[in-house]
Amino acid sequence: MIRSSRRSPILLSILLPLLLLGAGSAQARLNIEVTGGVEAAQPIAVIPFGVSEGLIPGEDVAAIISADLARTGRFKPLPTRDMLTMPSSHDEVDLRDWRLLGMNNLVIGRVETEGTGYRVSFTLYDVFRGDQLVGSSLVSTRLALRNTAHRIADILYEKLTGQRGVAATRIAYVTASGQDESQILTLRVADADGYNAQTILSSGEPIMSPAWSVDGRRIAYVSLENKRAAIYIQELASGRRELVASYPGINGSPAFSPDGQRLAMTLSKDGNPEIYVLNLLSRELTRLTDHFAIDTEPAWSPDGRSIIFTSDRGGSPQIYRMAASGGPAVRISMQGDYNARASYAPDGRSITLVTRVGGRFRIALIDPERGTMRLLSNGSLDESPSFAPNGSMVIYATAHGGRGVLAVSSIDGGGNQRLSQDAEEVREPTWSPFMN
Amino acid sequence: MASFTDSALRILMRDTGALRRVLLLSLLGLIALTLGCAGAPRTEPSAPAATPTTPVTTARPLEPPRPTYAGPWEDPSNPLYQRTIYFDYDTAEIRPEYLPLLRTHARYLGTNSGLRATLEGHTDERGTREYNLALAEQRAEAVRRLMIADGVIPNQLSTLSYGEERPANPGHTETAWQQNRRVRIQYPEASR
Amino acid sequence: MWQILRHNPGAFYWSLGLHVLFALLLFVGIRFERSVTEAGGQARAVQATIVSDRALEQMVAGLIDEPIELITETPAEEPTEAQPDPTPGVDESEEQTRRAAEAIRLETERLAEAEAEAERLAAEQARLEAERQAAEEARLEAERLAAEQARLEAERLAAEQARLEAERLAAEQARLEAERQAAAEAARLAEQRRREAERRAAEQARLEAERQAAEQARLEAERRAAEQARLEAERRAAEQARLEAERLAAEQARLEAERQAAAEAARLAELRRLEAERQAAEQARLEAERQAAEQARLEAERQAAEQARLEAERQAEAERQRRLEAEAELLAAMEEERLAAELARAQQEQAARERAAEQRARHGADEAQRTLESDPRSELEAEQISYLTERYVPAIRDRVRQVWVQPMAVDRNRTTVVSIQLLPGGTVVPDSVRVVRSSGNTAFDQSVVAAIYRASPFQVPTGQLFERYFRDFDFTFKP
């Protein structure tokens, strides 16, 4: 005991709050202070949901919820095979079982027929205190059952962490199959877990740099369909699209401003790649940079006041920041000889980017205030990082088994997970804002 | 079509006895054009349907035989046959060894002021796509500036940046990367 | 006149027309008068021829009687003078008479003859006179005519002269006008030519200027291009140098970065190794727990045995303590009694003091310590506390820390306070853990509660010390 006190001065300091109540003969009440527990994913058991007699829902709601929670990096769902019992109603629950398994939380639920669709009810238990933290139900159509599961995952996540969940958001990405002349590229939109992918554009020429509008209803992208790079904005609901930039040279890197009224982009119409901002209402085009080096990949700060971009004006690609109205640029990436494709976290306090470390391109997180950098991925050709709208995760593209796949990394160190696989090479993911 | 006419004229000038061949080629060209027009546009936006997209089976027309000759750049014994120059990693600087080759092309274009060429810029797969799109544009632009300095009329040359999207070698080795960091001088094709 | 024509062509044409009309009238008037005069002349000549002697005589008599006209005066005087001459010869003899008669006859005859002669003469005279008169008349007439002619001629000439003069004047005027106009026209043309010349000159000058400017511009452009090229070359060279410098710097930085990266990698590797070890330990622990769960009964038995063993140990410890305290048995008994009494009293006062005590509890340990030190009555309690502090509390804290898995990324300022109850032997009373003060983060609160249950049982003292301090106490958790 004394030894442990000596070992750590902190221990000594926390030893002392041994509080005695009152003076003299007053009863003393012991209070022991504990700090510095290990940070790790929290154990949770999501029991396979019960179904009414004869019902075959087609989706394993509990499995979808478990996967959503696991992907956040903050929860460690108990594998189904380790479950001793599988209750689906309150009467069947004996919390002592789950205490023995070390679970903090338990989720049970049922899927029942309601009209032409389903009613999905669910309960979240605090295992040790025995409380019901959430008890609710959602109505779902048959086809939307997956999405309903994502919404339940988001309700559970928000109840437990206090942060809005992103399971019901979406991602956009580009796929490629075939080679050269017969190459087919598509732009797809899928659920945040990679399922339910739908093609919104297919082309024989390269498609690049999808970017969501702030309301999640439109996507801007670069298409070389006319044998030159041009920027389009496509409305997702109708499929209608509009050509917004097709100047001589490259037209690239579209990025919607947080107020949704401007589109930053890269144009080389004046002979060299520079950053421009197009006012989507007035169609007024403003040039922000003027340098003989490459200036590209603009991204807005969450408050819309500044723009960060990639420039090799210093001899190697680095991230610079300038006011959204232009003006002098300040370098903000301080480590490494290749930093590119930067974007802000939703809270504006950190930036994710692609950096080269030892000849490998990896996803990293920098704190522009302190100048520190932390690596998030471990591949060799990782690219296109994009923050989840709650800032808890970053999605990116990485090479796996000789082709491009998508992966997410939990910002808090909860590890990296690959998303469900399309058959094609997948690249350039970008995470949608919160839907509705 | 214009390029086809050019090529046809050139064939005529080369070999006056080839009139019949020219007519045959014209016919083939027209067929190719018709078939090309008949095919659906390859780029099509689609509204996200509630149901997953189902693969569509499309019948493809047989590709007609390619016309044989568009210009001296297709002749392997001609110095113009060499139409690709290569770059070092992450730079748009033209290596000195390629200056004579570029001068040869510049002279050819200078004496054929009606001829147009497209300079296609490429990078290897390393680095971000948009940065590479910009880098490939700079490479094509560097070649363009040099050729204009050598007497080519500016509107004879256009640039097209593909970034890392169209590798010449799909591999992930240093050799593949070397082959992909390039600018290619594209003369009009014989017929489409 | 040109101006009139220009400004009022109507007036001009009227004027011209009137002039022409007057000229025509003048011309026509002269000719008409002359023709009338000539016709009168011819009629007179015819009249003169028809007149008989008698008539002429009468006419002459009439002329004499009534010498109205100057023309008849002179011929009438001659007969009058000739009549008195024959009258005195008729008064002489017979013979004289015969002779006289003869003479008379002769005389008569002679007279007759003379009379005839006279008559003839008169006639002749008259005729001559008539002729003369006629001639005279003709002459006069001719003179008159001539005069008239001359007058007319003069008039005509004068008119002609006037006309000519007018014409001449007009012509002169016209000429002058024409000259003036010609001069004006010439001046205008000259002006025009001058202007044209000036314009041409200006144009020429402009073209020249443009050509020169173009030339200048071309030269300038060439110069600029050359300059540009030179600057570009310089810039490139500078850029090259800069890039080279930067490349060296970057290389330096890269080496540094690599060094740092290597250090970082080593650090990360170490962290990872530690983490892996920790996770392995964690895994092993969970596995063990799961196995424990599966063998719950066995575990319960084992626990019972353990309990028995611990109980035995505790009894042994009690035995030992009893032995150790044997010498001070009385003192201890008295002390116990005193303590019991104090506790009883304290419990009586507890309800009243609870609130104040709670507030004081918020004060730091130092103050508590001070309070204890300043109060001699608490000396025993202080001893006990230091004993607890050294012997039991660190063990309990370490045990909880080892099993506490807190959620990630929780705000460092969060705090959770829980109260717990223990059974003798240190096992947490089921469902006794209560969150007294929530952190506001459900997952964090849960991790705290879970850690306490997982840490159970705690190693605690027995007897009064347990009852006094460990039956019911608090934990404060901070991330």
mmCIF file of C-alpha atoms in Angstrom, chain A residues 185-412:
data_model
loop_
_atom_site.group_PDB
_atom_site.id
_atom_site.type_symbol
_atom_site.label_atom_id
_atom_site.label_comp_id
_atom_site.label_asym_id
_atom_site.label_seq_id
_atom_site.Cartn_x
_atom_site.Cartn_y
_atom_site.Cartn_z
ATOM 1 C CA LEU A 185 -17.376 3.956 -63.609
ATOM 2 C CA THR A 186 -20.359 4.593 -61.399
ATOM 3 C CA LEU A 187 -21.274 7.054 -58.713
ATOM 4 C CA ARG A 188 -23.188 5.343 -55.923
ATOM 5 C CA VAL A 189 -25.041 6.273 -52.769
ATOM 6 C CA ALA A 190 -25.312 3.693 -49.994
ATOM 7 C CA ASP A 191 -26.250 3.441 -46.311
ATOM 8 C CA ALA A 192 -23.452 4.315 -43.918
ATOM 9 C CA ASP A 193 -22.736 0.600 -43.457
ATOM 10 C CA GLY A 194 -22.173 0.153 -47.193
ATOM 11 C CA TYR A 195 -25.421 -1.724 -47.829
ATOM 12 C CA ASN A 196 -28.294 -0.727 -50.051
ATOM 13 C CA ALA A 197 -26.033 0.833 -52.717
ATOM 14 C CA GLN A 198 -27.732 2.594 -55.618
ATOM 15 C CA THR A 199 -26.061 3.861 -58.759
ATOM 16 C CA ILE A 200 -26.854 7.492 -59.522
ATOM 17 C CA LEU A 201 -24.467 7.890 -62.480
ATOM 18 C CA SER A 202 -22.571 5.545 -64.755
ATOM 19 C CA SER A 203 -20.041 6.492 -67.374
ATOM 20 C CA GLY A 204 -17.291 5.164 -69.558
ATOM 21 C CA GLU A 205 -15.079 8.045 -68.510
ATOM 22 C CA PRO A 206 -13.669 8.880 -65.085
ATOM 23 C CA ILE A 207 -15.954 10.175 -62.319
ATOM 24 C CA MET A 208 -14.274 11.931 -59.405
ATOM 25 C CA SER A 209 -14.650 13.886 -56.182
ATOM 26 C CA PRO A 210 -18.292 13.499 -55.112
ATOM 27 C CA ALA A 211 -19.336 16.128 -52.564
ATOM 28 C CA TRP A 212 -22.595 16.355 -50.620
ATOM 29 C CA SER A 213 -24.629 19.522 -50.302
ATOM 30 C CA VAL A 214 -25.345 20.550 -46.715
ATOM 31 C CA ASP A 215 -28.983 19.467 -46.967
ATOM 32 C CA GLY A 216 -27.977 16.035 -48.283
ATOM 33 C CA ARG A 217 -30.199 16.397 -51.340
ATOM 34 C CA ARG A 218 -27.598 17.063 -54.009
ATOM 35 C CA ILE A 219 -24.167 15.793 -54.924
ATOM 36 C CA ALA A 220 -21.567 17.709 -56.900
ATOM 37 C CA TYR A 221 -18.980 15.691 -58.779
ATOM 38 C CA VAL A 222 -16.387 15.793 -61.550
ATOM 39 C CA SER A 223 -17.071 13.857 -64.732
ATOM 40 C CA LEU A 224 -14.811 13.475 -67.765
ATOM 41 C CA GLU A 225 -17.692 12.187 -69.864
ATOM 42 C CA ASN A 226 -17.107 14.811 -72.550
ATOM 43 C CA LYS A 227 -13.390 14.056 -72.742
ATOM 44 C CA ARG A 228 -12.646 16.895 -70.362
ATOM 45 C CA ALA A 229 -13.183 17.447 -66.674
ATOM 46 C CA ALA A 230 -16.441 19.219 -65.860
ATOM 47 C CA ILE A 231 -18.373 19.790 -62.613
ATOM 48 C CA TYR A 232 -22.009 18.774 -62.305
ATOM 49 C CA ILE A 233 -24.546 19.078 -59.497
ATOM 50 C CA GLN A 234 -27.085 16.266 -59.424
ATOM 51 C CA GLU A 235 -30.314 16.248 -57.461
ATOM 52 C CA LEU A 236 -30.646 12.828 -55.853
ATOM 53 C CA ALA A 237 -34.426 12.537 -55.742
ATOM 54 C CA SER A 238 -35.005 13.351 -59.403
ATOM 55 C CA GLY A 239 -31.680 12.476 -61.010
ATOM 56 C CA ARG A 240 -31.697 15.888 -62.683
ATOM 57 C CA ARG A 241 -28.296 17.418 -63.024
ATOM 58 C CA GLU A 242 -26.759 20.697 -63.964
ATOM 59 C CA LEU A 243 -23.401 21.516 -65.523
ATOM 60 C CA VAL A 244 -21.848 24.210 -63.337
ATOM 61 C CA ALA A 245 -18.253 24.412 -64.570
ATOM 62 C CA SER A 246 -16.713 23.389 -67.855
ATOM 63 C CA TYR A 247 -13.864 25.768 -68.434
ATOM 64 C CA PRO A 248 -10.759 24.950 -70.465
ATOM 65 C CA GLY A 249 -8.379 22.772 -68.485
ATOM 66 C CA ILE A 250 -9.383 21.044 -65.303
ATOM 67 C CA ASN A 251 -12.610 21.619 -63.418
ATOM 68 C CA GLY A 252 -12.242 19.787 -60.138
ATOM 69 C CA SER A 253 -12.672 19.426 -56.383
ATOM 70 C CA PRO A 254 -16.183 20.790 -55.854
ATOM 71 C CA ALA A 255 -17.024 21.615 -52.211
ATOM 72 C CA PHE A 256 -20.325 23.086 -50.991
ATOM 73 C CA SER A 257 -20.051 25.899 -48.463
ATOM 74 C CA PRO A 258 -21.761 25.326 -45.076
ATOM 75 C CA ASP A 259 -24.503 27.802 -46.037
ATOM 76 C CA GLY A 260 -25.098 25.840 -49.241
ATOM 77 C CA GLN A 261 -24.917 28.923 -51.429
ATOM 78 C CA ARG A 262 -21.388 28.662 -52.741
ATOM 79 C CA LEU A 263 -19.302 25.996 -54.378
ATOM 80 C CA ALA A 264 -15.526 26.059 -54.039
ATOM 81 C CA MET A 265 -13.638 24.388 -56.875
ATOM 82 C CA THR A 266 -10.349 24.087 -58.729
ATOM 83 C CA LEU A 267 -10.062 25.549 -62.223
ATOM 84 C CA SER A 268 -7.037 25.839 -64.499
ATOM 85 C CA LYS A 269 -8.729 28.089 -67.040
ATOM 86 C CA ASP A 270 -6.143 30.787 -66.395
ATOM 87 C CA GLY A 271 -3.293 28.398 -67.096
ATOM 88 C CA ASN A 272 -2.686 26.951 -63.669
ATOM 89 C CA PRO A 273 -4.795 25.108 -61.083
ATOM 90 C CA GLU A 274 -6.273 27.719 -58.720
ATOM 91 C CA ILE A 275 -9.072 27.831 -56.144
ATOM 92 C CA TYR A 276 -12.303 29.574 -57.153
ATOM 93 C CA VAL A 277 -15.657 30.071 -55.461
ATOM 94 C CA LEU A 278 -18.846 30.011 -57.499
ATOM 95 C CA ASN A 279 -21.870 31.736 -55.998
ATOM 96 C CA LEU A 280 -24.665 29.300 -56.871
ATOM 97 C CA LEU A 281 -27.327 32.011 -56.790
ATOM 98 C CA SER A 282 -25.668 34.816 -58.716
ATOM 99 C CA ARG A 283 -23.331 32.521 -60.726
ATOM 100 C CA GLU A 284 -20.542 34.929 -59.864
ATOM 101 C CA LEU A 285 -17.120 33.289 -59.991
ATOM 102 C CA THR A 286 -14.375 34.555 -57.670
ATOM 103 C CA ARG A 287 -10.756 33.532 -57.846
ATOM 104 C CA LEU A 288 -9.170 33.033 -54.422
ATOM 105 C CA THR A 289 -5.605 31.932 -55.099
ATOM 106 C CA ASP A 290 -2.969 33.193 -57.491
ATOM 107 C CA HIS A 291 0.178 31.120 -57.495
ATOM 108 C CA PHE A 292 2.131 29.306 -60.188
ATOM 109 C CA ALA A 293 2.100 26.182 -58.045
ATOM 110 C CA ILE A 294 -0.784 23.731 -57.816
ATOM 111 C CA ASP A 295 -3.647 24.924 -55.599
ATOM 112 C CA THR A 296 -6.466 22.397 -55.285
ATOM 113 C CA GLU A 297 -8.746 20.349 -53.011
ATOM 114 C CA PRO A 298 -10.516 23.223 -51.230
ATOM 115 C CA ALA A 299 -12.569 22.460 -48.100
ATOM 116 C CA TRP A 300 -14.649 24.844 -45.988
ATOM 117 C CA SER A 301 -14.333 25.373 -42.266
ATOM 118 C CA PRO A 302 -17.619 24.571 -40.453
ATOM 119 C CA ASP A 303 -18.253 28.276 -39.820
ATOM 120 C CA GLY A 304 -17.761 29.014 -43.533
ATOM 121 C CA ARG A 305 -15.172 31.683 -42.800
ATOM 122 C CA SER A 306 -12.065 29.964 -44.074
ATOM 123 C CA ILE A 307 -10.985 27.494 -46.701
ATOM 124 C CA ILE A 308 -8.188 24.953 -46.434
ATOM 125 C CA PHE A 309 -6.560 23.575 -49.563
ATOM 126 C CA THR A 310 -3.623 21.613 -50.928
ATOM 127 C CA SER A 311 -0.752 23.518 -52.498
ATOM 128 C CA ASP A 312 2.777 22.582 -53.519
ATOM 129 C CA ARG A 313 3.915 26.192 -53.412
ATOM 130 C CA GLY A 314 6.466 25.203 -50.812
ATOM 131 C CA GLY A 315 7.903 22.478 -53.019
ATOM 132 C CA SER A 316 5.781 19.643 -51.707
ATOM 133 C CA PRO A 317 2.023 19.282 -51.256
ATOM 134 C CA GLN A 318 0.932 20.777 -47.935
ATOM 135 C CA ILE A 319 -2.269 22.091 -46.416
ATOM 136 C CA TYR A 320 -2.806 25.847 -46.296
ATOM 137 C CA ARG A 321 -5.576 27.947 -44.832
ATOM 138 C CA MET A 322 -6.944 31.261 -46.085
ATOM 139 C CA ALA A 323 -10.037 33.368 -45.556
ATOM 140 C CA ALA A 324 -13.062 32.263 -47.597
ATOM 141 C CA SER A 325 -12.825 35.592 -49.386
ATOM 142 C CA GLY A 326 -9.230 34.895 -50.408
ATOM 143 C CA GLY A 327 -6.091 36.606 -49.222
ATOM 144 C CA PRO A 328 -2.848 35.302 -47.751
ATOM 145 C CA ALA A 329 -2.551 31.593 -47.059
ATOM 146 C CA VAL A 330 -0.923 30.083 -43.991
ATOM 147 C CA ARG A 331 0.520 26.605 -43.937
ATOM 148 C CA ILE A 332 -1.144 24.447 -41.293
ATOM 149 C CA SER A 333 0.278 20.973 -41.958
ATOM 150 C CA MET A 334 3.641 20.918 -40.227
ATOM 151 C CA GLN A 335 4.763 17.313 -40.392
ATOM 152 C CA GLY A 336 5.604 15.152 -43.383
ATOM 153 C CA ASP A 337 6.500 15.868 -47.001
ATOM 154 C CA TYR A 338 3.122 15.059 -48.521
ATOM 155 C CA ASN A 339 -0.162 16.242 -47.017
ATOM 156 C CA ALA A 340 -3.283 16.552 -49.157
ATOM 157 C CA ARG A 341 -7.079 16.299 -49.404
ATOM 158 C CA ALA A 342 -7.780 17.867 -46.042
ATOM 159 C CA SER A 343 -11.227 18.399 -44.530
ATOM 160 C CA TYR A 344 -12.483 19.772 -41.236
ATOM 161 C CA ALA A 345 -14.154 17.844 -38.442
ATOM 162 C CA PRO A 346 -17.718 19.088 -37.824
ATOM 163 C CA ASP A 347 -16.563 20.876 -34.662
ATOM 164 C CA GLY A 348 -13.747 22.558 -36.599
ATOM 165 C CA ARG A 349 -11.143 21.521 -34.062
ATOM 166 C CA SER A 350 -9.350 18.880 -36.076
ATOM 167 C CA ILE A 351 -8.596 18.129 -39.721
ATOM 168 C CA THR A 352 -8.322 14.795 -41.472
ATOM 169 C CA LEU A 353 -5.983 14.421 -44.440
ATOM 170 C CA VAL A 354 -3.831 12.085 -46.470
ATOM 171 C CA THR A 355 -0.207 12.050 -45.397
ATOM 172 C CA ARG A 356 2.832 10.154 -46.595
ATOM 173 C CA VAL A 357 4.779 8.337 -43.941
ATOM 174 C CA GLY A 358 7.722 6.218 -45.001
ATOM 175 C CA GLY A 359 6.504 6.093 -48.586
ATOM 176 C CA ARG A 360 3.003 4.995 -47.550
ATOM 177 C CA PHE A 361 -0.074 7.131 -47.936
ATOM 178 C CA ARG A 362 -2.152 7.020 -44.787
ATOM 179 C CA ILE A 363 -5.069 8.838 -43.214
ATOM 180 C CA ALA A 364 -4.163 11.163 -40.365
ATOM 181 C CA LEU A 365 -5.752 13.622 -38.002
ATOM 182 C CA ILE A 366 -4.096 16.946 -37.229
ATOM 183 C CA ASP A 367 -4.855 19.510 -34.598
ATOM 184 C CA PRO A 368 -4.175 22.785 -36.411
ATOM 185 C CA GLU A 369 -3.920 24.701 -33.142
ATOM 186 C CA ARG A 370 -1.257 22.513 -31.618
ATOM 187 C CA GLY A 371 0.302 21.275 -34.847
ATOM 188 C CA THR A 372 0.103 17.648 -33.742
ATOM 189 C CA MET A 373 -0.620 14.731 -36.042
ATOM 190 C CA ARG A 374 -2.112 11.314 -35.324
ATOM 191 C CA LEU A 375 -2.367 8.481 -37.843
ATOM 192 C CA LEU A 376 -5.775 6.899 -38.272
ATOM 193 C CA SER A 377 -5.121 4.252 -40.914
ATOM 194 C CA ASN A 378 -2.462 1.721 -41.607
ATOM 195 C CA GLY A 379 -2.600 1.113 -45.373
ATOM 196 C CA SER A 380 -0.184 2.116 -48.086
ATOM 197 C CA LEU A 381 -2.498 3.820 -50.589
ATOM 198 C CA ASP A 382 -5.238 5.140 -48.323
ATOM 199 C CA GLU A 383 -7.142 8.112 -49.700
ATOM 200 C CA SER A 384 -10.157 10.409 -49.549
ATOM 201 C CA PRO A 385 -10.872 10.720 -45.808
ATOM 202 C CA SER A 386 -14.256 12.157 -44.889
ATOM 203 C CA PHE A 387 -15.668 12.861 -41.430
ATOM 204 C CA ALA A 388 -18.951 11.416 -40.243
ATOM 205 C CA PRO A 389 -21.385 14.244 -39.499
ATOM 206 C CA ASN A 390 -21.011 13.691 -35.738
ATOM 207 C CA GLY A 391 -17.227 13.778 -36.001
ATOM 208 C CA SER A 392 -16.779 10.381 -34.333
ATOM 209 C CA MET A 393 -15.500 8.528 -37.392
ATOM 210 C CA VAL A 394 -13.648 9.001 -40.655
ATOM 211 C CA ILE A 395 -14.432 6.997 -43.781
ATOM 212 C CA TYR A 396 -11.686 6.456 -46.352
ATOM 213 C CA ALA A 397 -10.636 4.248 -49.235
ATOM 214 C CA THR A 398 -7.896 1.696 -48.831
ATOM 215 C CA ALA A 399 -6.424 -1.152 -50.847
ATOM 216 C CA HIS A 400 -7.369 -4.629 -49.731
ATOM 217 C CA GLY A 401 -6.695 -7.765 -51.712
ATOM 218 C CA GLY A 402 -5.424 -5.755 -54.667
ATOM 219 C CA ARG A 403 -8.442 -3.496 -55.037
ATOM 220 C CA GLY A 404 -9.978 -0.445 -53.425
ATOM 221 C CA VAL A 405 -12.391 -0.923 -50.538
ATOM 222 C CA LEU A 406 -13.983 1.400 -47.993
ATOM 223 C CA ALA A 407 -13.112 1.495 -44.309
ATOM 224 C CA VAL A 408 -14.049 3.567 -41.279
ATOM 225 C CA SER A 409 -11.807 4.605 -38.455
ATOM 226 C CA SER A 410 -13.079 5.635 -35.048
ATOM 227 C CA ILE A 411 -11.469 8.933 -34.067
ATOM 228 C CA ASP A 412 -11.154 7.819 -30.432
#
